[in-house]
């Protein structure tokens, strides 16, 4: 049975490229009735960020990607953090040393740099080759005592290495282009190559999906698996993700991580839908899919080797459509989540308020639009500023016509029952009685209570504020009249 995994390094938040790897691995396991595993590869201690581990877990769960085995859920092959498996890697390294398949090396950084510069001066590529005499344990002990860095290198045997990738086809690494690579670092931590291969084998991973940038390293893993007697898995390397200008999408662009899109007010299902299309096509010019539909449609055979482009305009369109199509319950839950990870004046724990905001803001593109329109309703009544253009256009224009409406409406508001139905009826009757269009009444009220001409429907705006705060804001606005 197929078993896939996602194995991120906690050196930064979950990038959309990593999210795509996780999604495709998840989809293929589900499609085949297999298992999806989450492992944390935290052997890069210089760049490790412990707080990022939970962020990665939270981002995957926010997207709706679930794993049956791995970090946070456990399983038979744990632990699922590489930093907790160090002794295991060392034991395998010792075995490789004992079998002559690996050896100690003692060069300093300066010595290696000098060798590279010499190779460059001779117009050749520097490759670390096996020494004629392999260092012994005693040599390694003396090197440590002398303060030299002691690492373990894997011994390449001088033959071509080939493997098949389901996207990029047959790959061959000629013997002449191989070098003896480090598998155990000076600090005792395994390198990515050794730890990754051991973990995949011991955790029963049968199919590896990862970014194209790892394609050129896979020959090393083929050799390591062979040396340790591990079965070879299937491979599927995914094309690069570029921006719309054709540049590689990078973690340096802070807003391309999943958490940033969450905080920006996107629905996870919209982001997941766009990510699914980065290099994969379900066929028949189809674009809109639920996660369940992706599971049914997914397969590596429809992954394209051409670079994918991350289209923010399409993402915004997907999100706008997803918000418009979502049920009130779904919008309420998603808006509550958005507010919980952002600092706003809106009380995100108040289910009634959040539901009202979700219902009363049709046509928004992201949840940031709701904050832009509604945050002022939850600020102190004297804390917001009045937009000068709005005051001039809506209240002052026509010899203070807007102010006149507010003066006349103020006692009516004070006497009205504060329900949506009653407010709607009151404003309708007021407009008819004064022979005014709704805009001539609603807009002065809107400017009075928000300082701008933008808010949810006026009935919902007043309902959120309540009678006392509405009247306080109207009185404050009337005090502006000169």
PDB file of N, CA, C and O in Angstrom, residues 132-168:
ATOM      1  N   UNK A 132      43.279   7.719  -0.964  1.00  0.00           N
ATOM      2  CA  UNK A 132      43.875   6.406  -1.247  1.00  0.00           C
ATOM      3  C   UNK A 132      43.865   5.519  -0.003  1.00  0.00           C
ATOM      4  O   UNK A 132      43.649   4.310  -0.078  1.00  0.00           O
ATOM      5  N   UNK A 133      44.092   6.128   1.158  1.00  0.00           N
ATOM      6  CA  UNK A 133      44.090   5.393   2.418  1.00  0.00           C
ATOM      7  C   UNK A 133      42.973   5.960   3.302  1.00  0.00           C
ATOM      8  O   UNK A 133      43.001   7.136   3.663  1.00  0.00           O
ATOM      9  N   UNK A 134      41.981   5.144   3.651  1.00  0.00           N
ATOM     10  CA  UNK A 134      40.875   5.639   4.471  1.00  0.00           C
ATOM     11  C   UNK A 134      41.352   5.879   5.901  1.00  0.00           C
ATOM     12  O   UNK A 134      42.029   5.019   6.490  1.00  0.00           O
ATOM     13  N   UNK A 135      41.012   7.026   6.491  1.00  0.00           N
ATOM     14  CA  UNK A 135      41.394   7.300   7.882  1.00  0.00           C
ATOM     15  C   UNK A 135      40.782   6.278   8.835  1.00  0.00           C
ATOM     16  O   UNK A 135      39.686   5.760   8.600  1.00  0.00           O
ATOM     17  N   UNK A 136      41.480   6.007   9.922  1.00  0.00           N
ATOM     18  CA  UNK A 136      41.016   5.041  10.923  1.00  0.00           C
ATOM     19  C   UNK A 136      40.338   5.768  12.081  1.00  0.00           C
ATOM     20  O   UNK A 136      40.364   7.013  12.176  1.00  0.00           O
ATOM     21  N   UNK A 137      39.762   4.986  13.001  1.00  0.00           N
ATOM     22  CA  UNK A 137      39.175   5.560  14.215  1.00  0.00           C
ATOM     23  C   UNK A 137      40.240   6.323  15.003  1.00  0.00           C
ATOM     24  O   UNK A 137      39.972   7.380  15.577  1.00  0.00           O
ATOM     25  N   UNK A 138      41.455   5.779  15.032  1.00  0.00           N
ATOM     26  CA  UNK A 138      42.543   6.439  15.748  1.00  0.00           C
ATOM     27  C   UNK A 138      42.886   7.780  15.101  1.00  0.00           C
ATOM     28  O   UNK A 138      43.130   8.782  15.787  1.00  0.00           O
ATOM     29  N   UNK A 139      42.850   7.800  13.766  1.00  0.00           N
ATOM     30  CA  UNK A 139      43.088   9.062  13.055  1.00  0.00           C
ATOM     31  C   UNK A 139      42.018  10.095  13.420  1.00  0.00           C
ATOM     32  O   UNK A 139      42.316  11.284  13.615  1.00  0.00           O
ATOM     33  N   UNK A 140      40.777   9.632  13.507  1.00  0.00           N
ATOM     34  CA  UNK A 140      39.674  10.534  13.847  1.00  0.00           C
ATOM     35  C   UNK A 140      39.846  11.067  15.271  1.00  0.00           C
ATOM     36  O   UNK A 140      39.609  12.263  15.532  1.00  0.00           O
ATOM     37  N   UNK A 141      40.253  10.192  16.205  1.00  0.00           N
ATOM     38  CA  UNK A 141      40.461  10.623  17.591  1.00  0.00           C
ATOM     39  C   UNK A 141      41.545  11.698  17.674  1.00  0.00           C
ATOM     40  O   UNK A 141      41.383  12.725  18.342  1.00  0.00           O
ATOM     41  N   UNK A 142      42.660  11.463  16.983  1.00  0.00           N
ATOM     42  CA  UNK A 142      43.758  12.431  16.999  1.00  0.00           C
ATOM     43  C   UNK A 142      43.333  13.763  16.364  1.00  0.00           C
ATOM     44  O   UNK A 142      43.738  14.840  16.820  1.00  0.00           O
ATOM     45  N   UNK A 143      42.534  13.684  15.308  1.00  0.00           N
ATOM     46  CA  UNK A 143      42.069  14.911  14.648  1.00  0.00           C
ATOM     47  C   UNK A 143      41.188  15.733  15.597  1.00  0.00           C
ATOM     48  O   UNK A 143      41.312  16.962  15.673  1.00  0.00           O
ATOM     49  N   UNK A 144      40.338  15.054  16.353  1.00  0.00           N
ATOM     50  CA  UNK A 144      39.476  15.768  17.315  1.00  0.00           C
ATOM     51  C   UNK A 144      40.326  16.424  18.394  1.00  0.00           C
ATOM     52  O   UNK A 144      40.080  17.577  18.780  1.00  0.00           O
ATOM     53  N   UNK A 145      41.313  15.676  18.893  1.00  0.00           N
ATOM     54  CA  UNK A 145      42.183  16.221  19.929  1.00  0.00           C
ATOM     55  C   UNK A 145      42.964  17.422  19.424  1.00  0.00           C
ATOM     56  O   UNK A 145      43.283  18.344  20.188  1.00  0.00           O
ATOM     57  N   UNK A 146      43.231  17.439  18.147  1.00  0.00           N
ATOM     58  CA  UNK A 146      43.966  18.560  17.545  1.00  0.00           C
ATOM     59  C   UNK A 146      43.043  19.725  17.202  1.00  0.00           C
ATOM     60  O   UNK A 146      43.509  20.759  16.704  1.00  0.00           O
ATOM     61  N   UNK A 147      41.760  19.558  17.471  1.00  0.00           N
ATOM     62  CA  UNK A 147      40.803  20.627  17.224  1.00  0.00           C
ATOM     63  C   UNK A 147      40.338  20.726  15.784  1.00  0.00           C
ATOM     64  O   UNK A 147      39.774  21.751  15.381  1.00  0.00           O
ATOM     65  N   UNK A 148      40.579  19.680  15.009  1.00  0.00           N
ATOM     66  CA  UNK A 148      40.142  19.701  13.618  1.00  0.00           C
ATOM     67  C   UNK A 148      38.690  19.220  13.522  1.00  0.00           C
ATOM     68  O   UNK A 148      38.233  18.398  14.340  1.00  0.00           O
ATOM     69  N   UNK A 149      37.927  19.701  12.523  1.00  0.00           N
ATOM     70  CA  UNK A 149      36.550  19.232  12.343  1.00  0.00           C
ATOM     71  C   UNK A 149      36.542  17.806  11.810  1.00  0.00           C
ATOM     72  O   UNK A 149      37.234  17.504  10.836  1.00  0.00           O
ATOM     73  N   UNK A 150      35.798  16.933  12.449  1.00  0.00           N
ATOM     74  CA  UNK A 150      35.721  15.541  12.010  1.00  0.00           C
ATOM     75  C   UNK A 150      34.307  15.269  11.503  1.00  0.00           C
ATOM     76  O   UNK A 150      33.341  15.381  12.247  1.00  0.00           O
ATOM     77  N   UNK A 151      34.205  14.911  10.242  1.00  0.00           N
ATOM     78  CA  UNK A 151      32.913  14.574   9.643  1.00  0.00           C
ATOM     79  C   UNK A 151      33.008  13.168   9.056  1.00  0.00           C
ATOM     80  O   UNK A 151      34.096  12.586   8.967  1.00  0.00           O
ATOM     81  N   UNK A 152      31.855  12.634   8.673  1.00  0.00           N
ATOM     82  CA  UNK A 152      31.834  11.343   7.979  1.00  0.00           C
ATOM     83  C   UNK A 152      31.317  11.578   6.573  1.00  0.00           C
ATOM     84  O   UNK A 152      30.275  12.215   6.382  1.00  0.00           O
ATOM     85  N   UNK A 153      32.077  11.077   5.591  1.00  0.00           N
ATOM     86  CA  UNK A 153      31.674  11.193   4.196  1.00  0.00           C
ATOM     87  C   UNK A 153      31.280   9.831   3.641  1.00  0.00           C
ATOM     88  O   UNK A 153      31.887   8.808   3.969  1.00  0.00           O
ATOM     89  N   UNK A 154      30.270   9.856   2.759  1.00  0.00           N
ATOM     90  CA  UNK A 154      29.874   8.620   2.078  1.00  0.00           C
ATOM     91  C   UNK A 154      30.818   8.380   0.908  1.00  0.00           C
ATOM     92  O   UNK A 154      31.200   9.315   0.192  1.00  0.00           O
ATOM     93  N   UNK A 155      31.165   7.122   0.679  1.00  0.00           N
ATOM     94  CA  UNK A 155      32.140   6.767  -0.363  1.00  0.00           C
ATOM     95  C   UNK A 155      31.409   6.366  -1.648  1.00  0.00           C
ATOM     96  O   UNK A 155      30.744   5.332  -1.710  1.00  0.00           O
ATOM     97  N   UNK A 156      31.515   7.209  -2.664  1.00  0.00           N
ATOM     98  CA  UNK A 156      30.941   6.874  -3.969  1.00  0.00           C
ATOM     99  C   UNK A 156      31.873   5.874  -4.681  1.00  0.00           C
ATOM    100  O   UNK A 156      33.101   5.993  -4.593  1.00  0.00           O
ATOM    101  N   UNK A 157      31.274   4.938  -5.371  1.00  0.00           N
ATOM    102  CA  UNK A 157      32.064   3.816  -5.906  1.00  0.00           C
ATOM    103  C   UNK A 157      32.418   3.953  -7.381  1.00  0.00           C
ATOM    104  O   UNK A 157      32.842   2.986  -8.012  1.00  0.00           O
ATOM    105  N   UNK A 158      32.203   5.125  -7.955  1.00  0.00           N
ATOM    106  CA  UNK A 158      32.686   5.351  -9.314  1.00  0.00           C
ATOM    107  C   UNK A 158      31.891   4.685 -10.405  1.00  0.00           C
ATOM    108  O   UNK A 158      32.467   4.172 -11.378  1.00  0.00           O
ATOM    109  N   UNK A 159      30.577   4.652 -10.265  1.00  0.00           N
ATOM    110  CA  UNK A 159      29.739   4.141 -11.364  1.00  0.00           C
ATOM    111  C   UNK A 159      28.531   5.063 -11.520  1.00  0.00           C
ATOM    112  O   UNK A 159      28.121   5.761 -10.586  1.00  0.00           O
ATOM    113  N   UNK A 160      27.991   5.081 -12.713  1.00  0.00           N
ATOM    114  CA  UNK A 160      26.833   5.925 -12.973  1.00  0.00           C
ATOM    115  C   UNK A 160      25.658   5.490 -12.097  1.00  0.00           C
ATOM    116  O   UNK A 160      25.486   4.307 -11.791  1.00  0.00           O
ATOM    117  N   UNK A 161      24.848   6.468 -11.698  1.00  0.00           N
ATOM    118  CA  UNK A 161      23.646   6.200 -10.898  1.00  0.00           C
ATOM    119  C   UNK A 161      22.437   6.676 -11.682  1.00  0.00           C
ATOM    120  O   UNK A 161      22.427   7.803 -12.190  1.00  0.00           O
ATOM    121  N   UNK A 162      21.428   5.836 -11.781  1.00  0.00           N
ATOM    122  CA  UNK A 162      20.216   6.235 -12.501  1.00  0.00           C
ATOM    123  C   UNK A 162      18.974   5.898 -11.680  1.00  0.00           C
ATOM    124  O   UNK A 162      18.985   5.002 -10.844  1.00  0.00           O
ATOM    125  N   UNK A 163      17.946   6.649 -11.914  1.00  0.00           N
ATOM    126  CA  UNK A 163      16.646   6.397 -11.294  1.00  0.00           C
ATOM    127  C   UNK A 163      15.577   7.036 -12.176  1.00  0.00           C
ATOM    128  O   UNK A 163      15.872   7.859 -13.050  1.00  0.00           O
ATOM    129  N   UNK A 164      14.329   6.661 -11.945  1.00  0.00           N
ATOM    130  CA  UNK A 164      13.223   7.211 -12.734  1.00  0.00           C
ATOM    131  C   UNK A 164      12.369   8.127 -11.885  1.00  0.00           C
ATOM    132  O   UNK A 164      12.019   7.810 -10.746  1.00  0.00           O
ATOM    133  N   UNK A 165      12.059   9.276 -12.447  1.00  0.00           N
ATOM    134  CA  UNK A 165      11.138  10.213 -11.799  1.00  0.00           C
ATOM    135  C   UNK A 165       9.851  10.268 -12.611  1.00  0.00           C
ATOM    136  O   UNK A 165       9.894  10.312 -13.853  1.00  0.00           O
ATOM    137  N   UNK A 166       8.701  10.267 -11.948  1.00  0.00           N
ATOM    138  CA  UNK A 166       7.426  10.201 -12.653  1.00  0.00           C
ATOM    139  C   UNK A 166       7.063  11.484 -13.388  1.00  0.00           C
ATOM    140  O   UNK A 166       6.135  11.489 -14.194  1.00  0.00           O
ATOM    141  N   UNK A 167       7.772  12.575 -13.121  1.00  0.00           N
ATOM    142  CA  UNK A 167       7.531  13.815 -13.859  1.00  0.00           C
ATOM    143  C   UNK A 167       8.654  14.073 -14.859  1.00  0.00           C
ATOM    144  O   UNK A 167       8.411  14.376 -16.024  1.00  0.00           O
ATOM    145  N   UNK A 168       9.907  13.921 -14.442  1.00  0.00           N
ATOM    146  CA  UNK A 168      11.050  14.304 -15.273  1.00  0.00           C
ATOM    147  C   UNK A 168      11.711  13.124 -15.978  1.00  0.00           C
ATOM    148  O   UNK A 168      12.708  13.296 -16.666  1.00  0.00           O
TER     149      UNK A 168
END
